[in-house]
XYZ file of C-alpha atoms in Angstrom:
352
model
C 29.824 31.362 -12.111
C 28.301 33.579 -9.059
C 26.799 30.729 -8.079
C 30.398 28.964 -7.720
C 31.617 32.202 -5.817
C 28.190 32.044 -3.216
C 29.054 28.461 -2.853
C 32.822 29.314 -2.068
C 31.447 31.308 1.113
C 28.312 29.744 1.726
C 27.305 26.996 4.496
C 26.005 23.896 2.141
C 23.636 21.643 4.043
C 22.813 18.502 3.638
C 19.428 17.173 5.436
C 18.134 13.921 6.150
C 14.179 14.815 6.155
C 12.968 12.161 8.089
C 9.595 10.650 9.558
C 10.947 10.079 12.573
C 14.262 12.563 13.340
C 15.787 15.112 11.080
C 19.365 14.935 10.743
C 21.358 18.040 9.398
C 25.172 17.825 7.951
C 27.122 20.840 7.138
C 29.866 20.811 4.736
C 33.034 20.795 6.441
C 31.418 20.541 9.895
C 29.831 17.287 10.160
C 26.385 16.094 11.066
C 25.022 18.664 13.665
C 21.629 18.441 14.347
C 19.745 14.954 14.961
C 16.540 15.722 16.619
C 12.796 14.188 16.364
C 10.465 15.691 13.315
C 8.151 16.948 15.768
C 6.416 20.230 15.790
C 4.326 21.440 19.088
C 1.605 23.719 17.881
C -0.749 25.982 19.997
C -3.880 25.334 18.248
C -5.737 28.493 19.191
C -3.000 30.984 18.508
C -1.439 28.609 15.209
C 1.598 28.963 16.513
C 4.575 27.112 17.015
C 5.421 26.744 20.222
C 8.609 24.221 19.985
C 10.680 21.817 17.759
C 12.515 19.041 17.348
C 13.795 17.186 20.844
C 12.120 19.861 23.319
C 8.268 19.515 21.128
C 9.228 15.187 21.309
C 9.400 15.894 25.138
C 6.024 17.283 25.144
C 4.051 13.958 23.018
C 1.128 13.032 24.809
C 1.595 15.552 27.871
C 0.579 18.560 26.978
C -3.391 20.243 27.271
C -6.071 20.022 24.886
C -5.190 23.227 22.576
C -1.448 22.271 22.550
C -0.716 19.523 19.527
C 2.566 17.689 19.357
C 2.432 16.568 15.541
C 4.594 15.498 13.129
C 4.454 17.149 9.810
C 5.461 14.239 7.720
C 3.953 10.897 7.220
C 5.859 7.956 4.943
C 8.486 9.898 4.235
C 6.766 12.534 2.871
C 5.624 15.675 3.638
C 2.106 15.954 5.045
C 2.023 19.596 6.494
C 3.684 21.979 3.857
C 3.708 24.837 6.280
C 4.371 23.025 9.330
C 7.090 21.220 7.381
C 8.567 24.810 5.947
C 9.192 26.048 9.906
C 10.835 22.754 10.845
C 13.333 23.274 7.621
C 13.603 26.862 9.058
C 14.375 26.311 12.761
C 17.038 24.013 11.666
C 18.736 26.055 8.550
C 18.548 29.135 11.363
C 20.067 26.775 13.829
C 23.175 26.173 11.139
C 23.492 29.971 10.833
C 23.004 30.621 14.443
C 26.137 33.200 14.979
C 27.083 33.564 11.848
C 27.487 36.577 9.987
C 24.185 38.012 8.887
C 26.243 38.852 4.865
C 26.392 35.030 4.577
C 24.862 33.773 1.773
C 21.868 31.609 1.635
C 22.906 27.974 1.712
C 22.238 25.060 -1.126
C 20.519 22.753 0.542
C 20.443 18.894 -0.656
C 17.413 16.727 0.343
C 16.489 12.974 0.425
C 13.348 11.681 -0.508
C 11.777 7.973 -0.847
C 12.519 6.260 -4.499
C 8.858 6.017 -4.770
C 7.168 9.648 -4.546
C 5.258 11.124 -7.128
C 6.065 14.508 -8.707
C 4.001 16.845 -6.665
C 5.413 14.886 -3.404
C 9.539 16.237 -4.839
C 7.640 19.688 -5.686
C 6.482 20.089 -2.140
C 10.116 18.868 -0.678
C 11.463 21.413 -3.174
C 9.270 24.620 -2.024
C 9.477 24.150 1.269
C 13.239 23.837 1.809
C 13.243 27.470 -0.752
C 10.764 28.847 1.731
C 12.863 27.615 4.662
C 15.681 30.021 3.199
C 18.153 27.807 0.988
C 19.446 29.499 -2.197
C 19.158 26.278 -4.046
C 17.605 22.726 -3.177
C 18.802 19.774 -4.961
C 16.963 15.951 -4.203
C 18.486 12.711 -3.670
C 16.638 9.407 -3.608
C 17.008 7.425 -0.363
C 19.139 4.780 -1.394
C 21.387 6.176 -3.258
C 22.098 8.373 0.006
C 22.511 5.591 1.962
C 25.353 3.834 -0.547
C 26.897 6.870 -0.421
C 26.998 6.888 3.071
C 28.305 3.740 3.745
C 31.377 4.858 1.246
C 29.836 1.856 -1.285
C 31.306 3.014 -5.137
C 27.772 3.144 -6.892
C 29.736 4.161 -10.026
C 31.235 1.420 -11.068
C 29.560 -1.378 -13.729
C 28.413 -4.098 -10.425
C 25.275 -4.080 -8.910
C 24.924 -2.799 -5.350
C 21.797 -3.872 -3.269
C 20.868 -1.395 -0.340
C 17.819 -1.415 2.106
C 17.380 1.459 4.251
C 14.726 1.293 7.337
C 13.629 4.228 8.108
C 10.778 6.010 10.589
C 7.869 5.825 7.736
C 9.364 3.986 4.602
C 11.332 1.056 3.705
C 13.703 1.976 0.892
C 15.014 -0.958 -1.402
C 16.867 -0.429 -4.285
C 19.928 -2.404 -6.899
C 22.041 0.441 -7.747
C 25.230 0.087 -10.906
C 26.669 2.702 -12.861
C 25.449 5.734 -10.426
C 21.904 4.899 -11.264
C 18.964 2.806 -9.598
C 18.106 -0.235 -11.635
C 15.332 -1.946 -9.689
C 14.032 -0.095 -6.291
C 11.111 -0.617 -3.745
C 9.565 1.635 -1.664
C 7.520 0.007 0.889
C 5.820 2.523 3.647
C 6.282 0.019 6.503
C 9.616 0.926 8.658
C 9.849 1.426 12.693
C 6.817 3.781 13.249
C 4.080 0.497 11.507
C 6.450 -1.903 14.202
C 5.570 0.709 17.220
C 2.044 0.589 15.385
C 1.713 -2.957 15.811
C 3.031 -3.026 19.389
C 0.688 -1.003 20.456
C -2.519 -2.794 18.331
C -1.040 -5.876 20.013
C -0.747 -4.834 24.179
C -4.691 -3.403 23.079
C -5.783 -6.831 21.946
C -3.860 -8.976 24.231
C -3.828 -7.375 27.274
C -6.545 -4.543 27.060
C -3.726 -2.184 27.501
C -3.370 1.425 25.993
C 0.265 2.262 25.488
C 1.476 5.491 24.436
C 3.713 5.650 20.965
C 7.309 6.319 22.942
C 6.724 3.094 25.276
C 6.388 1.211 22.207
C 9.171 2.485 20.429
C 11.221 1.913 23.986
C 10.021 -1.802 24.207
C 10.896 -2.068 20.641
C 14.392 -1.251 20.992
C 15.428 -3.169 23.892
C 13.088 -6.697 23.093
C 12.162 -6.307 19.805
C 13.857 -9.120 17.657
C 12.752 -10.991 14.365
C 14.164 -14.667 14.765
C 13.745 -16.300 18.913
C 16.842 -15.331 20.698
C 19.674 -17.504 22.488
C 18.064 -15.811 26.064
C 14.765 -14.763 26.196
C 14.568 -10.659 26.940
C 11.814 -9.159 29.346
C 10.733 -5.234 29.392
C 7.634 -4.047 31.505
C 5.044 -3.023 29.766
C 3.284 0.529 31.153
C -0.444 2.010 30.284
C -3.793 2.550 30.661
C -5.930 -0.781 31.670
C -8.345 -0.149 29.071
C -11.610 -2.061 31.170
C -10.414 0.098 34.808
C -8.685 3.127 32.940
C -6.322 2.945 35.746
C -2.020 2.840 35.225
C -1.100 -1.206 34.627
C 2.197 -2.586 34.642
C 2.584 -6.355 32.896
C 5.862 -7.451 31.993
C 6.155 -9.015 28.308
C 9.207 -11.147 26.782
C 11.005 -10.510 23.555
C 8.347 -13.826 22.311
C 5.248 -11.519 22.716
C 7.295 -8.405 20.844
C 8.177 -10.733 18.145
C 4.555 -11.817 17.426
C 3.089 -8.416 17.420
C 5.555 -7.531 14.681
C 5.965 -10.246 12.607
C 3.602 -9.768 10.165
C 5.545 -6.487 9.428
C 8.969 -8.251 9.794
C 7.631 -10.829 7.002
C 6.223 -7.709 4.633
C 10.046 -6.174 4.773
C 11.483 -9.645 4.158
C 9.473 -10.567 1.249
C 9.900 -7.324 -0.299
C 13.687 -7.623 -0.287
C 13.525 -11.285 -1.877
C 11.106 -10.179 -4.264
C 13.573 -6.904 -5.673
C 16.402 -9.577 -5.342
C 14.077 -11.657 -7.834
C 13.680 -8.978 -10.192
C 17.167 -7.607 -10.635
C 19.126 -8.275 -13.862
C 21.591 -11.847 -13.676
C 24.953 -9.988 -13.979
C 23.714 -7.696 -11.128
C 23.065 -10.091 -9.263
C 25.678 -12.195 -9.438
C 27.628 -8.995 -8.085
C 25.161 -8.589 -4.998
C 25.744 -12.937 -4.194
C 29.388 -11.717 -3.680
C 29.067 -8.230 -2.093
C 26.177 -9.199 -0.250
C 23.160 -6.909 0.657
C 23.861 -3.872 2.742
C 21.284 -2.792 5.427
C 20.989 1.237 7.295
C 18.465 2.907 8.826
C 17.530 2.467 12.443
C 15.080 -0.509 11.472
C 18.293 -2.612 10.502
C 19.474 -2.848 14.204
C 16.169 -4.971 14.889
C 17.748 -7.471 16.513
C 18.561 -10.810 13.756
C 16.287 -9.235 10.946
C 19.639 -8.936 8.945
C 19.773 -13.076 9.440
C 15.856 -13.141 8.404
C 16.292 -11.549 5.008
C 19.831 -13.403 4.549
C 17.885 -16.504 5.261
C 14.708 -15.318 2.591
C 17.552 -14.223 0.217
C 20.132 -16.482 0.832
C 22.460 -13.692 0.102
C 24.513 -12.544 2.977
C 23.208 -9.128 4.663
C 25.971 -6.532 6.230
C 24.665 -3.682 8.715
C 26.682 -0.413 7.728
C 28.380 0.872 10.422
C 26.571 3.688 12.116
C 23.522 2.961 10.657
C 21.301 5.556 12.002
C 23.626 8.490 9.658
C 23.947 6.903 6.645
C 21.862 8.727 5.050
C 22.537 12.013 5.591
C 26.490 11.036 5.512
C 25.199 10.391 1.783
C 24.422 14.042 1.449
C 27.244 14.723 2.960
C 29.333 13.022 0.290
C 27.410 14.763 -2.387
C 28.070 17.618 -0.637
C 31.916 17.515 -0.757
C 31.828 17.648 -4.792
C 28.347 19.024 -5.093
C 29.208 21.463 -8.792
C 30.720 17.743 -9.932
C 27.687 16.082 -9.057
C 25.522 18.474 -10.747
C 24.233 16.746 -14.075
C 23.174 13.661 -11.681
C 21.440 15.498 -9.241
C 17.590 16.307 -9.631
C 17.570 19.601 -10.392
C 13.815 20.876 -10.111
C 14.157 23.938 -10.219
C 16.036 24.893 -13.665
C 12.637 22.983 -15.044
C 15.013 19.619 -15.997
C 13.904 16.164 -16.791
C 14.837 15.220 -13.215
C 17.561 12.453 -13.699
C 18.083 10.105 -10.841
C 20.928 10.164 -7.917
C-alpha cells in the first residue's frame, strides 16, 4: 500500500539500456532522453568527465589519459560502476528541477532474452545504486511488441526481431509469454565491425568506428539496389599513415557485411522452424515484425521475408520501440506486477 501512495507521486521511468544509446521514458511525459551509452573517463583521476552525446563527441579525439568507453558490451553490462553513473546522470537528469521531497522513482529495465542470472543481478544493482526505489526487468522482445501496440496477450503467436547496438533479439511470443526466442550478439556495432575489418583488408585503410557507422547508414543495404549508392570513405592509409579519401559503392558495403546479414537471416528462419504449428500459422498471417535501428538496413526486411517466406513489417519508429514497451508497462505497472521479473522480493523471476 505505501508503495501505491510513492508511486501516486513518484516519476516512474522506463529505460531502454542500450549498447549503443540509452533511451529514457517517463510516465506521463514521454521518451526524454536518447543519447549514446558512452562514458568519458579521466584515467588518472577515475573520474568521469562526461556522458552520453557530449562523451560520443569526444570518441577517438581526446589525449592519452582521457578514455571514451562504453560500459556495456552485447547488451549487457560490462562496467558495473561505470554503468551505475550512466543510470545516475540520466535518473538525475529526469529529476533535474524537481522537488528534492520527491520520491525515488521505480525504474523498469530491458535486458536481452538470453542473459544469465548474474547478468539480470548486475542490471538490477546498478539501476538501485543509480537511485530507483524499485527496478523491475523486461526481456527485449516483449518490449518491443509492446511498443509497436502488438496484443501479446491473446492465444496467436506473435514473431518479433529487434536489432539492436550489441544483440539481435528474436523471439514467438502468445499468451503474454515467450515461447521460442533467440538471442544472437550480432546487431549494428558487428556490421560497423565488419566495415571497418573490410576498408583494412581491401584498401589498407584504418577507419574510425563513427565513419563506419555513417557509411553504414547511408550505403549499407542487404539485397543490390535499383541505383547503385556511393559514400567516401575517410582514414588513415595504413602503408603512408597519412589521411586517404576512396570513394566506395553500396556493392563494396554490402560484401563487407554480408556474412553478418546472412547470420541474422538464418537465425530468424531457424526460430521460425522451431516454433509450434498453430503459432505459426498465426505469424504466416500477421507476418514477422522487425524494430531496432538494424531493421532500417536498407531491404534486409525483404532478405528474411525471402529466407522465411513470411512477410516482414518494420514498426513504425523503429528506433523507440523498445523503450515505448516500457512505457506501456509503465502506464499499468501495479497491474503488470505478477508478470514482471521481480528480483528483488527473491521471486522465481517469471517472464515479460
Amino acid at each position: 500500500m505505501f508503495n501505491k501512495i510513492l508511486g501516486k507521486f513518484s516519476q516512474d521511468i522506463g529505460i531502454d539500456l542500450g549498447t549503443a544509446n540509452t533511451l529514457v521514458y517517463v510516465s506521463n511525459k514521454g521518451i526524454v532522453i536518447n543519447e549514446p551509452s558512452v562514458v568519458a573517463i579521466n584515467q588518472k583521476t577515475g573520474r568521469v568527465l562526461a556522458i552520453g552525446e557530449e562523451a560520443r563527441r569526444m570518441v577517438g579525439k581526446t589525449p592519452a589519459h582521457i578514455v571514451a568507453t562504453r560500459p556495456l558490451a552485447n547488451g549487457v553490462i560490462s562496467n558495473f560502476e561505470i554503468t551505475e553513473q550512466m543510470l545516475k546522470y540520466f535518473i538525475d537528469k529526469v529529476h533535474s528541477g524537481s522537488s528534492r521531497f520527491l520520491p525515488r522513482p521505480r525504474v523498469v529495465v530491458d535486458i536481452p532474452s538470453g542473459v544469465t542470472e548474474v547478468e539480470r543481478r548486475a542490471v538490477i544493482d546498478a539501476a538501485r545504486a543509480a537511485g530507483a526505489r524499485e527496478v523491475y526487468l523486461i526481456e527485449e522482445p516483449m518490449a518491443a511488441a509492446l511498443g509497436a501496440r502488438l496484443n501479446v496477450q491473446e492465444p496467436a503467436g506473435t514473431m518479433v526481431v529487434d536489432i539492436g547496438g550489441g544483440t539481435t533479439e528474436i523471439a514467438v511470443i502468445s499468451l503474454g509469454g515467450i515461447v521460442t526466442s533467440q538471442s544472437v550478439r550480432i546487431a549494428g556495432d558487428k556490421l560497423n565491425e565488419d566495415i571497418i575489418n573490410f576498408a583494412r583488408d581491401e584498401f589498407n585503410l584504418l577507419l574510425g568506428e563513427r565513419t563506419a557507422e555513417d557509411i553504414k547508414i547511408s550505403i549499407g543495404s542487404a539485397l543490390p539496389l535499383e541505383e547503385s549508392l556511393t559514400a567516401p570513405m575517410r582514414g588513415r592509409d595504413l602503408i603512408t599513415g597519412l589521411p586517404k579519401e576512396i570513394i566506395v559503392t553500396d556493392k563494396h558495403i554490402r560484401e563487407a557485411i554480408s556474412s553478418s546479414v546472412d547470420i541474422l537471416a538464418r537465425a530468424i528462419k531457424a526460430t521460425v522452424e522451431q516454433t509450434p504449428p498453430e503459432l505459426l500459422a498465426d505469424i504466416m498471417e500477421k507476418g514477422i515484425v522487425m524494430s531496432g535501428g538494424g531493421s532500417l538496413l536498407r531491404r534486409f526486411d525483404e532478405r528474411v521475408e525471402k529466407e522465411t517466406q513470411i512477410p516482414v513489417h518494420i514498426t513504425e519508429d523503429a528506433l523507440t520501440a523498445v523503450v515505448r514497451g516500457t512505457g506501456v508497462v509503465l502506464e499499468d505497472l501495479d497491474g503488470l506486477w505478477e508478470v514482471l521479473v521481480d528480483m528483488e522480493e527473491n521471486q522465481t523471476p517469471p517472464r515479460l
